[in-house]
């Protein structure tokens, strides 16, 4: 028995473990539950070929597929105060931050900012990294949106924000809630300068993020199937004791109810953004083109 368990079994395990595929080679589609091979989803912009489900993507990939030719320059963001409340729940907030920064780089937080061109027009993009503590908005994220707005004004560029966030970062308490008015003031700076401010809502955009700058775009786009709302559907259902309609809080539902202008498949994102920025920046072009978006008019 000992010989079997102590010697043979580890050997067998060793052989099997070596042959097993790494975890990230295959991924189950959350839409249709089909197993997707990573090369295939990568080649298709992380969209399921079977059901069209748009999987969540990193901020880095978002920037690549948004800017012309995938070319952009990331800017260094101002250093924000970390862990102002010395917060601790089951674990220390400082440890959680360190863990995420080990994945995304030291000094990183939930928002990255880059500038470049989209449809040949200068644009600044602030993209949320959902993988960084659920894309939660703390002081650093507020700082990043503010930096993006200032850069857009400086470069006379359009500002495009791509939220993917669970909301305010609770570990920063009231200071994270203060980022709501702060980011609203930031996008107001862009609007006051007469520059376009476009929001692309991605899955998920909820909580304090959906209750601030994310709902203030001159044009509001969304990715197919993205969940966008303030409180979660389950919480609402339990509060009002009513069954919610199908597709509640999904991008397509929000188009029908006037909160979103257009649902844009990822493959059409760059062209659509370029077209919209072009129409907003160049009035002559917009007169010739007629209505801004045929799908909506
Ligand atoms: Zn699928």
PDB file of C-alpha atoms and ligand atoms in Angstrom:
ATOM      1  CA  UNK A   1       0.000   0.000   0.000  1.00  0.00           C
ATOM      2  CA  UNK A   2       2.759   2.403   0.958  1.00  0.00           C
ATOM      3  CA  UNK A   3       4.680   1.577  -2.129  1.00  0.00           C
ATOM      4  CA  UNK A   4       1.586   2.342  -4.221  1.00  0.00           C
ATOM      5  CA  UNK A   5       0.679   5.612  -2.538  1.00  0.00           C
ATOM      6  CA  UNK A   6       4.171   6.897  -1.889  1.00  0.00           C
ATOM      7  CA  UNK A   7       5.924   5.889  -5.029  1.00  0.00           C
ATOM      8  CA  UNK A   8       3.652   4.896  -7.898  1.00  0.00           C
ATOM      9  CA  UNK A   9       0.936   7.516  -7.401  1.00  0.00           C
ATOM     10  CA  UNK A  10       3.249  10.551  -7.388  1.00  0.00           C
ATOM     11  CA  UNK A  11       4.931   9.211 -10.536  1.00  0.00           C
ATOM     12  CA  UNK A  12       1.608   8.859 -12.307  1.00  0.00           C
ATOM     13  CA  UNK A  13       0.546  12.314 -11.150  1.00  0.00           C
ATOM     14  CA  UNK A  14       3.818  13.742 -12.401  1.00  0.00           C
ATOM     15  CA  UNK A  15       3.338  12.278 -15.876  1.00  0.00           C
ATOM     16  CA  UNK A  16      -0.306  13.374 -16.093  1.00  0.00           C
ATOM     17  CA  UNK A  17       0.431  16.885 -14.791  1.00  0.00           C
ATOM     18  CA  UNK A  18       3.083  17.431 -17.446  1.00  0.00           C
ATOM     19  CA  UNK A  19       0.708  16.525 -20.214  1.00  0.00           C
ATOM     20  CA  UNK A  20      -2.228  18.523 -18.908  1.00  0.00           C
ATOM     21  CA  UNK A  21      -2.898  21.725 -20.813  1.00  0.00           C
ATOM     22  CA  UNK A  22      -2.186  25.018 -19.037  1.00  0.00           C
ATOM     23  CA  UNK A  23      -5.358  26.483 -17.580  1.00  0.00           C
ATOM     24  CA  UNK A  24      -5.494  29.447 -19.894  1.00  0.00           C
ATOM     25  CA  UNK A  25      -5.382  27.523 -23.176  1.00  0.00           C
ATOM     26  CA  UNK A  26      -9.094  26.926 -23.085  1.00  0.00           C
ATOM     27  CA  UNK A  27     -11.775  29.195 -21.748  1.00  0.00           C
ATOM     28  CA  UNK A  28     -15.452  28.539 -21.311  1.00  0.00           C
ATOM     29  CA  UNK A  29     -17.649  31.113 -23.057  1.00  0.00           C
ATOM     30  CA  UNK A  30     -19.929  32.709 -20.439  1.00  0.00           C
ATOM     31  CA  UNK A  31     -22.557  33.141 -23.166  1.00  0.00           C
ATOM     32  CA  UNK A  32     -22.911  29.664 -24.699  1.00  0.00           C
ATOM     33  CA  UNK A  33     -20.652  27.596 -22.408  1.00  0.00           C
ATOM     34  CA  UNK A  34     -18.658  26.309 -25.356  1.00  0.00           C
ATOM     35  CA  UNK A  35     -14.950  25.766 -24.786  1.00  0.00           C
ATOM     36  CA  UNK A  36     -12.949  28.316 -26.741  1.00  0.00           C
ATOM     37  CA  UNK A  37      -9.319  27.917 -27.740  1.00  0.00           C
ATOM     38  CA  UNK A  38      -7.292  30.967 -26.729  1.00  0.00           C
ATOM     39  CA  UNK A  39      -5.744  31.503 -30.173  1.00  0.00           C
ATOM     40  CA  UNK A  40      -9.127  31.523 -31.777  1.00  0.00           C
ATOM     41  CA  UNK A  41     -10.691  34.023 -29.358  1.00  0.00           C
ATOM     42  CA  UNK A  42      -7.592  36.199 -29.502  1.00  0.00           C
ATOM     43  CA  UNK A  43      -7.834  36.342 -33.285  1.00  0.00           C
ATOM     44  CA  UNK A  44     -11.483  37.336 -32.985  1.00  0.00           C
ATOM     45  CA  UNK A  45     -10.917  40.246 -30.537  1.00  0.00           C
ATOM     46  CA  UNK A  46     -12.060  38.080 -27.613  1.00  0.00           C
ATOM     47  CA  UNK A  47     -15.523  37.644 -29.067  1.00  0.00           C
ATOM     48  CA  UNK A  48     -17.054  34.151 -29.114  1.00  0.00           C
ATOM     49  CA  UNK A  49     -17.438  32.949 -32.704  1.00  0.00           C
ATOM     50  CA  UNK A  50     -20.293  30.707 -31.669  1.00  0.00           C
ATOM     51  CA  UNK A  51     -22.637  33.131 -29.894  1.00  0.00           C
ATOM     52  CA  UNK A  52     -21.044  36.573 -30.287  1.00  0.00           C
ATOM     53  CA  UNK A  53     -20.499  37.005 -26.543  1.00  0.00           C
ATOM     54  CA  UNK A  54     -18.021  39.814 -25.886  1.00  0.00           C
ATOM     55  CA  UNK A  55     -15.559  38.580 -23.281  1.00  0.00           C
ATOM     56  CA  UNK A  56     -13.928  41.102 -20.968  1.00  0.00           C
ATOM     57  CA  UNK A  57     -10.578  42.351 -22.220  1.00  0.00           C
ATOM     58  CA  UNK A  58      -7.579  44.053 -20.650  1.00  0.00           C
ATOM     59  CA  UNK A  59      -7.079  47.802 -20.845  1.00  0.00           C
ATOM     60  CA  UNK A  60      -3.948  47.213 -22.920  1.00  0.00           C
ATOM     61  CA  UNK A  61      -5.861  45.228 -25.560  1.00  0.00           C
ATOM     62  CA  UNK A  62      -8.645  47.816 -25.464  1.00  0.00           C
ATOM     63  CA  UNK A  63      -6.174  50.564 -26.363  1.00  0.00           C
ATOM     64  CA  UNK A  64      -4.702  48.415 -29.146  1.00  0.00           C
ATOM     65  CA  UNK A  65      -8.027  47.775 -30.828  1.00  0.00           C
ATOM     66  CA  UNK A  66      -9.244  51.356 -30.382  1.00  0.00           C
ATOM     67  CA  UNK A  67      -6.439  53.495 -31.780  1.00  0.00           C
ATOM     68  CA  UNK A  68      -5.551  53.664 -35.505  1.00  0.00           C
ATOM     69  CA  UNK A  69      -3.075  50.888 -36.388  1.00  0.00           C
ATOM     70  CA  UNK A  70      -2.968  49.928 -32.700  1.00  0.00           C
ATOM     71  CA  UNK A  71      -0.526  52.822 -32.150  1.00  0.00           C
ATOM     72  CA  UNK A  72      -0.754  54.900 -28.994  1.00  0.00           C
ATOM     73  CA  UNK A  73       1.357  56.502 -26.291  1.00  0.00           C
ATOM     74  CA  UNK A  74       0.551  55.763 -22.683  1.00  0.00           C
ATOM     75  CA  UNK A  75       1.040  58.636 -20.276  1.00  0.00           C
ATOM     76  CA  UNK A  76       2.473  58.443 -16.819  1.00  0.00           C
ATOM     77  CA  UNK A  77      -0.223  59.176 -14.288  1.00  0.00           C
ATOM     78  CA  UNK A  78       0.186  61.375 -11.228  1.00  0.00           C
ATOM     79  CA  UNK A  79       1.049  59.432  -8.100  1.00  0.00           C
ATOM     80  CA  UNK A  80      -1.975  59.196  -5.841  1.00  0.00           C
ATOM     81  CA  UNK A  81      -1.953  58.694  -2.097  1.00  0.00           C
ATOM     82  CA  UNK A  82      -2.332  54.982  -1.356  1.00  0.00           C
ATOM     83  CA  UNK A  83      -4.362  53.461   1.436  1.00  0.00           C
ATOM     84  CA  UNK A  84      -5.298  56.765   3.100  1.00  0.00           C
ATOM     85  CA  UNK A  85      -7.556  55.028   5.657  1.00  0.00           C
ATOM     86  CA  UNK A  86      -5.158  52.151   6.419  1.00  0.00           C
ATOM     87  CA  UNK A  87      -8.120  49.976   5.624  1.00  0.00           C
ATOM     88  CA  UNK A  88      -8.370  46.356   6.538  1.00  0.00           C
ATOM     89  CA  UNK A  89     -11.198  43.858   6.010  1.00  0.00           C
ATOM     90  CA  UNK A  90     -10.294  40.185   5.874  1.00  0.00           C
ATOM     91  CA  UNK A  91      -6.984  41.335   4.458  1.00  0.00           C
ATOM     92  CA  UNK A  92      -5.088  44.604   4.416  1.00  0.00           C
ATOM     93  CA  UNK A  93      -5.956  46.894   1.523  1.00  0.00           C
ATOM     94  CA  UNK A  94      -2.215  47.568   1.093  1.00  0.00           C
ATOM     95  CA  UNK A  95      -1.687  43.830   0.466  1.00  0.00           C
ATOM     96  CA  UNK A  96      -4.501  43.657  -2.085  1.00  0.00           C
ATOM     97  CA  UNK A  97      -3.009  46.651  -3.878  1.00  0.00           C
ATOM     98  CA  UNK A  98       0.451  45.124  -3.893  1.00  0.00           C
ATOM     99  CA  UNK A  99      -0.943  41.893  -5.299  1.00  0.00           C
ATOM    100  CA  UNK A 100      -2.693  43.679  -8.175  1.00  0.00           C
ATOM    101  CA  UNK A 101       0.350  45.816  -8.853  1.00  0.00           C
ATOM    102  CA  UNK A 102       2.457  42.679  -9.108  1.00  0.00           C
ATOM    103  CA  UNK A 103       0.219  41.725 -12.046  1.00  0.00           C
ATOM    104  CA  UNK A 104      -0.105  45.123 -13.715  1.00  0.00           C
ATOM    105  CA  UNK A 105       3.139  46.882 -12.797  1.00  0.00           C
ATOM    106  CA  UNK A 106       4.253  48.902  -9.821  1.00  0.00           C
ATOM    107  CA  UNK A 107       2.289  52.115  -9.347  1.00  0.00           C
ATOM    108  CA  UNK A 108      -0.495  50.790 -11.597  1.00  0.00           C
ATOM    109  CA  UNK A 109      -4.163  51.216 -10.710  1.00  0.00           C
ATOM    110  CA  UNK A 110      -7.520  50.593 -12.361  1.00  0.00           C
ATOM    111  CA  UNK A 111      -7.278  53.179 -15.161  1.00  0.00           C
ATOM    112  CA  UNK A 112      -4.737  53.601 -17.954  1.00  0.00           C
ATOM    113  CA  UNK A 113      -4.573  56.672 -20.164  1.00  0.00           C
ATOM    114  CA  UNK A 114      -3.147  56.914 -23.662  1.00  0.00           C
ATOM    115  CA  UNK A 115      -3.245  59.296 -26.593  1.00  0.00           C
ATOM    116  CA  UNK A 116      -3.048  58.738 -30.308  1.00  0.00           C
ATOM    117  CA  UNK A 117      -5.329  58.958 -33.304  1.00  0.00           C
ATOM    118  CA  UNK A 118      -8.691  57.416 -34.110  1.00  0.00           C
ATOM    119  CA  UNK A 119      -9.982  57.964 -37.639  1.00  0.00           C
ATOM    120  CA  UNK A 120      -6.973  60.317 -38.017  1.00  0.00           C
ATOM    121  CA  UNK A 121      -8.324  62.585 -35.262  1.00  0.00           C
ATOM    122  CA  UNK A 122      -6.354  63.171 -32.069  1.00  0.00           C
ATOM    123  CA  UNK A 123      -7.956  61.305 -29.183  1.00  0.00           C
ATOM    124  CA  UNK A 124      -7.227  60.600 -25.545  1.00  0.00           C
ATOM    125  CA  UNK A 125      -8.549  57.315 -24.180  1.00  0.00           C
ATOM    126  CA  UNK A 126      -8.945  56.427 -20.505  1.00  0.00           C
ATOM    127  CA  UNK A 127      -9.571  52.693 -20.223  1.00  0.00           C
ATOM    128  CA  UNK A 128     -10.505  50.822 -17.055  1.00  0.00           C
ATOM    129  CA  UNK A 129      -8.695  47.613 -16.170  1.00  0.00           C
ATOM    130  CA  UNK A 130     -11.351  45.328 -14.701  1.00  0.00           C
ATOM    131  CA  UNK A 131      -8.677  42.865 -13.616  1.00  0.00           C
ATOM    132  CA  UNK A 132      -7.301  45.464 -11.201  1.00  0.00           C
ATOM    133  CA  UNK A 133      -9.566  45.102  -8.156  1.00  0.00           C
ATOM    134  CA  UNK A 134     -12.686  44.944 -10.311  1.00  0.00           C
ATOM    135  CA  UNK A 135     -11.857  48.248 -11.993  1.00  0.00           C
ATOM    136  CA  UNK A 136     -12.931  49.985  -8.806  1.00  0.00           C
ATOM    137  CA  UNK A 137     -12.632  53.762  -8.678  1.00  0.00           C
ATOM    138  CA  UNK A 138     -10.469  55.130  -5.900  1.00  0.00           C
ATOM    139  CA  UNK A 139      -8.352  58.257  -5.736  1.00  0.00           C
ATOM    140  CA  UNK A 140      -5.908  56.955  -8.356  1.00  0.00           C
ATOM    141  CA  UNK A 141      -8.690  56.264 -10.877  1.00  0.00           C
ATOM    142  CA  UNK A 142     -10.162  59.733 -10.292  1.00  0.00           C
ATOM    143  CA  UNK A 143      -6.710  61.185 -10.773  1.00  0.00           C
ATOM    144  CA  UNK A 144      -6.346  59.258 -14.046  1.00  0.00           C
ATOM    145  CA  UNK A 145      -9.674  60.474 -15.473  1.00  0.00           C
ATOM    146  CA  UNK A 146      -8.712  64.025 -14.498  1.00  0.00           C
ATOM    147  CA  UNK A 147      -5.303  63.635 -16.159  1.00  0.00           C
ATOM    148  CA  UNK A 148      -6.976  62.282 -19.312  1.00  0.00           C
ATOM    149  CA  UNK A 149      -9.364  65.266 -19.425  1.00  0.00           C
ATOM    150  CA  UNK A 150      -6.534  67.769 -18.952  1.00  0.00           C
ATOM    151  CA  UNK A 151      -4.521  66.074 -21.697  1.00  0.00           C
ATOM    152  CA  UNK A 152      -7.507  66.156 -24.078  1.00  0.00           C
ATOM    153  CA  UNK A 153      -7.914  69.902 -23.484  1.00  0.00           C
ATOM    154  CA  UNK A 154      -4.181  70.480 -23.914  1.00  0.00           C
ATOM    155  CA  UNK A 155      -4.026  68.507 -27.158  1.00  0.00           C
ATOM    156  CA  UNK A 156      -7.431  69.712 -28.375  1.00  0.00           C
ATOM    157  CA  UNK A 157      -8.351  66.066 -28.659  1.00  0.00           C
ATOM    158  CA  UNK A 158     -11.556  64.128 -28.127  1.00  0.00           C
ATOM    159  CA  UNK A 159     -11.843  62.317 -24.809  1.00  0.00           C
ATOM    160  CA  UNK A 160     -13.032  58.717 -24.873  1.00  0.00           C
ATOM    161  CA  UNK A 161     -13.581  56.901 -21.593  1.00  0.00           C
ATOM    162  CA  UNK A 162     -14.080  53.129 -21.457  1.00  0.00           C
ATOM    163  CA  UNK A 163     -15.371  52.101 -18.046  1.00  0.00           C
ATOM    164  CA  UNK A 164     -15.317  48.480 -16.849  1.00  0.00           C
ATOM    165  CA  UNK A 165     -15.917  48.788 -13.165  1.00  0.00           C
ATOM    166  CA  UNK A 166     -17.792  47.478 -10.169  1.00  0.00           C
ATOM    167  CA  UNK A 167     -18.040  51.050  -8.845  1.00  0.00           C
ATOM    168  CA  UNK A 168     -16.339  53.003  -6.081  1.00  0.00           C
ATOM    169  CA  UNK A 169     -13.463  51.358  -4.199  1.00  0.00           C
ATOM    170  CA  UNK A 170     -14.870  50.693  -0.771  1.00  0.00           C
ATOM    171  CA  UNK A 171     -11.422  50.392   0.787  1.00  0.00           C
ATOM    172  CA  UNK A 172     -11.033  54.154   0.293  1.00  0.00           C
ATOM    173  CA  UNK A 173     -14.385  54.976   1.880  1.00  0.00           C
ATOM    174  CA  UNK A 174     -15.749  58.484   1.342  1.00  0.00           C
ATOM    175  CA  UNK A 175     -12.593  59.430  -0.547  1.00  0.00           C
ATOM    176  CA  UNK A 176     -13.606  57.072  -3.347  1.00  0.00           C
ATOM    177  CA  UNK A 177     -17.093  58.611  -3.450  1.00  0.00           C
ATOM    178  CA  UNK A 178     -15.450  62.026  -3.861  1.00  0.00           C
ATOM    179  CA  UNK A 179     -14.109  60.801  -7.200  1.00  0.00           C
ATOM    180  CA  UNK A 180     -17.654  60.968  -8.554  1.00  0.00           C
ATOM    181  CA  UNK A 181     -17.950  64.803  -8.527  1.00  0.00           C
ATOM    182  CA  UNK A 182     -14.248  65.014  -9.347  1.00  0.00           C
ATOM    183  CA  UNK A 183     -14.582  63.016 -12.572  1.00  0.00           C
ATOM    184  CA  UNK A 184     -17.740  64.957 -13.479  1.00  0.00           C
ATOM    185  CA  UNK A 185     -15.759  68.204 -13.195  1.00  0.00           C
ATOM    186  CA  UNK A 186     -13.013  66.589 -15.306  1.00  0.00           C
ATOM    187  CA  UNK A 187     -15.339  65.778 -18.216  1.00  0.00           C
ATOM    188  CA  UNK A 188     -16.962  69.214 -17.880  1.00  0.00           C
ATOM    189  CA  UNK A 189     -13.545  70.719 -18.624  1.00  0.00           C
ATOM    190  CA  UNK A 190     -13.526  68.824 -21.916  1.00  0.00           C
ATOM    191  CA  UNK A 191     -17.074  69.909 -22.751  1.00  0.00           C
ATOM    192  CA  UNK A 192     -16.325  73.555 -21.864  1.00  0.00           C
ATOM    193  CA  UNK A 193     -13.413  73.439 -24.315  1.00  0.00           C
ATOM    194  CA  UNK A 194     -15.888  72.382 -27.035  1.00  0.00           C
ATOM    195  CA  UNK A 195     -14.280  68.967 -27.449  1.00  0.00           C
ATOM    196  CA  UNK A 196     -16.176  65.689 -27.880  1.00  0.00           C
ATOM    197  CA  UNK A 197     -16.594  63.438 -24.865  1.00  0.00           C
ATOM    198  CA  UNK A 198     -17.562  59.885 -25.759  1.00  0.00           C
ATOM    199  CA  UNK A 199     -18.224  56.996 -23.390  1.00  0.00           C
ATOM    200  CA  UNK A 200     -18.006  53.347 -24.378  1.00  0.00           C
ATOM    201  CA  UNK A 201     -19.804  51.327 -21.724  1.00  0.00           C
ATOM    202  CA  UNK A 202     -18.342  47.848 -21.361  1.00  0.00           C
ATOM    203  CA  UNK A 203     -19.199  44.915 -19.162  1.00  0.00           C
ATOM    204  CA  UNK A 204     -19.721  45.738 -16.333  1.00  0.00           C
ATOM    205  CA  UNK A 205     -20.293  49.444 -15.657  1.00  0.00           C
ATOM    206  CA  UNK A 206     -21.962  49.742 -12.277  1.00  0.00           C
ATOM    207  CA  UNK A 207     -22.077  51.625  -8.978  1.00  0.00           C
ATOM    208  CA  UNK A 208     -20.377  54.981  -8.533  1.00  0.00           C
ATOM    209  CA  UNK A 209     -18.845  54.846 -12.010  1.00  0.00           C
ATOM    210  CA  UNK A 210     -22.234  54.511 -13.705  1.00  0.00           C
ATOM    211  CA  UNK A 211     -23.511  57.274 -11.406  1.00  0.00           C
ATOM    212  CA  UNK A 212     -20.907  59.811 -12.505  1.00  0.00           C
ATOM    213  CA  UNK A 213     -18.830  60.433 -15.647  1.00  0.00           C
ATOM    214  CA  UNK A 214     -19.994  57.236 -17.401  1.00  0.00           C
ATOM    215  CA  UNK A 215     -23.495  58.612 -17.998  1.00  0.00           C
ATOM    216  CA  UNK A 216     -22.398  62.052 -19.233  1.00  0.00           C
ATOM    217  CA  UNK A 217     -21.061  61.301 -22.713  1.00  0.00           C
ATOM    218  CA  UNK A 218     -22.071  63.534 -25.621  1.00  0.00           C
ATOM    219  CA  UNK A 219     -22.467  60.161 -27.289  1.00  0.00           C
ATOM    220  CA  UNK A 220     -22.865  56.979 -25.278  1.00  0.00           C
ATOM    221  CA  UNK A 221     -21.861  53.709 -26.896  1.00  0.00           C
ATOM    222  CA  UNK A 222     -21.955  50.242 -25.382  1.00  0.00           C
ATOM    223  CA  UNK A 223     -20.564  46.824 -26.208  1.00  0.00           C
ATOM    224  CA  UNK A 224     -23.092  44.081 -26.978  1.00  0.00           C
ATOM    225  CA  UNK A 225     -24.459  42.412 -23.863  1.00  0.00           C
ATOM    226  CA  UNK A 226     -22.669  44.762 -21.450  1.00  0.00           C
ATOM    227  CA  UNK A 227     -24.273  45.045 -18.010  1.00  0.00           C
ATOM    228  CA  UNK A 228     -24.772  48.702 -17.159  1.00  0.00           C
ATOM    229  CA  UNK A 229     -26.586  49.879 -14.071  1.00  0.00           C
ATOM    230  CA  UNK A 230     -26.237  51.300 -10.588  1.00  0.00           C
ATOM    231  CA  UNK A 231     -27.371  48.483  -8.302  1.00  0.00           C
ATOM    232  CA  UNK A 232     -27.290  44.823  -9.320  1.00  0.00           C
ATOM    233  CA  UNK A 233     -30.398  43.196 -10.794  1.00  0.00           C
ATOM    234  CA  UNK A 234     -30.706  40.730  -7.898  1.00  0.00           C
ATOM    235  CA  UNK A 235     -30.660  43.519  -5.308  1.00  0.00           C
ATOM    236  CA  UNK A 236     -33.338  45.440  -7.220  1.00  0.00           C
ATOM    237  CA  UNK A 237     -35.487  42.335  -7.605  1.00  0.00           C
ATOM    238  CA  UNK A 238     -35.281  41.601  -3.885  1.00  0.00           C
ATOM    239  CA  UNK A 239     -36.107  45.202  -3.016  1.00  0.00           C
ATOM    240  CA  UNK A 240     -39.116  45.743  -5.263  1.00  0.00           C
ATOM    241  CA  UNK A 241     -40.341  42.114  -5.093  1.00  0.00           C
ATOM    242  CA  UNK A 242     -40.950  42.014  -8.817  1.00  0.00           C
ATOM    243  CA  UNK A 243     -39.485  39.994 -11.631  1.00  0.00           C
ATOM    244  CA  UNK A 244     -37.332  42.161 -13.870  1.00  0.00           C
ATOM    245  CA  UNK A 245     -37.814  42.108 -17.645  1.00  0.00           C
ATOM    246  CA  UNK A 246     -35.558  40.006 -19.882  1.00  0.00           C
ATOM    247  CA  UNK A 247     -32.308  41.709 -20.791  1.00  0.00           C
ATOM    248  CA  UNK A 248     -32.652  44.196 -17.920  1.00  0.00           C
ATOM    249  CA  UNK A 249     -29.540  46.416 -17.572  1.00  0.00           C
ATOM    250  CA  UNK A 250     -28.063  45.005 -20.768  1.00  0.00           C
ATOM    251  CA  UNK A 251     -26.708  47.318 -23.490  1.00  0.00           C
ATOM    252  CA  UNK A 252     -29.483  46.454 -25.975  1.00  0.00           C
ATOM    253  CA  UNK A 253     -32.204  47.096 -23.366  1.00  0.00           C
ATOM    254  CA  UNK A 254     -30.616  50.464 -22.575  1.00  0.00           C
ATOM    255  CA  UNK A 255     -30.683  51.489 -26.243  1.00  0.00           C
ATOM    256  CA  UNK A 256     -34.423  50.753 -26.320  1.00  0.00           C
ATOM    257  CA  UNK A 257     -34.878  52.845 -23.165  1.00  0.00           C
ATOM    258  CA  UNK A 258     -32.833  55.822 -24.285  1.00  0.00           C
ATOM    259  CA  UNK A 259     -29.785  55.505 -22.023  1.00  0.00           C
ATOM    260  CA  UNK A 260     -27.407  54.349 -24.732  1.00  0.00           C
ATOM    261  CA  UNK A 261     -27.138  55.741 -28.274  1.00  0.00           C
ATOM    262  CA  UNK A 262     -25.642  52.771 -30.042  1.00  0.00           C
ATOM    263  CA  UNK A 263     -24.451  49.225 -29.390  1.00  0.00           C
ATOM    264  CA  UNK A 264     -21.176  48.679 -31.226  1.00  0.00           C
ATOM    265  CA  UNK A 265     -19.687  45.229 -31.877  1.00  0.00           C
ATOM    266  CA  UNK A 266     -15.981  45.192 -31.041  1.00  0.00           C
ATOM    267  CA  UNK A 267     -14.973  44.584 -34.643  1.00  0.00           C
ATOM    268  CA  UNK A 268     -16.643  47.856 -35.666  1.00  0.00           C
ATOM    269  CA  UNK A 269     -15.457  49.894 -32.708  1.00  0.00           C
ATOM    270  CA  UNK A 270     -12.522  51.734 -34.235  1.00  0.00           C
ATOM    271  CA  UNK A 271     -14.384  52.718 -37.413  1.00  0.00           C
ATOM    272  CA  UNK A 272     -17.468  53.818 -35.487  1.00  0.00           C
ATOM    273  CA  UNK A 273     -15.453  55.920 -33.058  1.00  0.00           C
ATOM    274  CA  UNK A 274     -13.504  57.481 -35.922  1.00  0.00           C
ATOM    275  CA  UNK A 275     -16.737  58.312 -37.742  1.00  0.00           C
ATOM    276  CA  UNK A 276     -18.349  59.857 -34.658  1.00  0.00           C
ATOM    277  CA  UNK A 277     -15.292  61.908 -33.673  1.00  0.00           C
ATOM    278  CA  UNK A 278     -15.044  63.042 -37.309  1.00  0.00           C
ATOM    279  CA  UNK A 279     -18.663  64.168 -37.386  1.00  0.00           C
ATOM    280  CA  UNK A 280     -18.304  66.021 -34.076  1.00  0.00           C
ATOM    281  CA  UNK A 281     -15.001  67.676 -34.969  1.00  0.00           C
ATOM    282  CA  UNK A 282     -15.796  68.625 -38.526  1.00  0.00           C
ATOM    283  CA  UNK A 283     -19.226  70.305 -38.903  1.00  0.00           C
ATOM    284  CA  UNK A 284     -18.957  70.423 -42.714  1.00  0.00           C
ATOM    285  CA  UNK A 285     -18.582  66.666 -42.789  1.00  0.00           C
ATOM    286  CA  UNK A 286     -21.535  66.183 -40.463  1.00  0.00           C
ATOM    287  CA  UNK A 287     -23.837  68.285 -42.658  1.00  0.00           C
ATOM    288  CA  UNK A 288     -22.880  66.221 -45.671  1.00  0.00           C
ATOM    289  CA  UNK A 289     -23.371  62.986 -43.772  1.00  0.00           C
ATOM    290  CA  UNK A 290     -26.891  63.762 -42.550  1.00  0.00           C
ATOM    291  CA  UNK A 291     -27.995  62.157 -39.305  1.00  0.00           C
ATOM    292  CA  UNK A 292     -25.178  61.197 -36.975  1.00  0.00           C
ATOM    293  CA  UNK A 293     -26.252  57.610 -36.590  1.00  0.00           C
ATOM    294  CA  UNK A 294     -28.667  55.956 -38.928  1.00  0.00           C
ATOM    295  CA  UNK A 295     -29.328  53.171 -36.506  1.00  0.00           C
ATOM    296  CA  UNK A 296     -30.738  55.611 -33.966  1.00  0.00           C
ATOM    297  CA  UNK A 297     -32.536  58.159 -36.136  1.00  0.00           C
TER     298      UNK A 297
HETATM  299 ZN1  LIG B   1     -20.256  31.789 -26.820  1.00  0.00          ZN
END
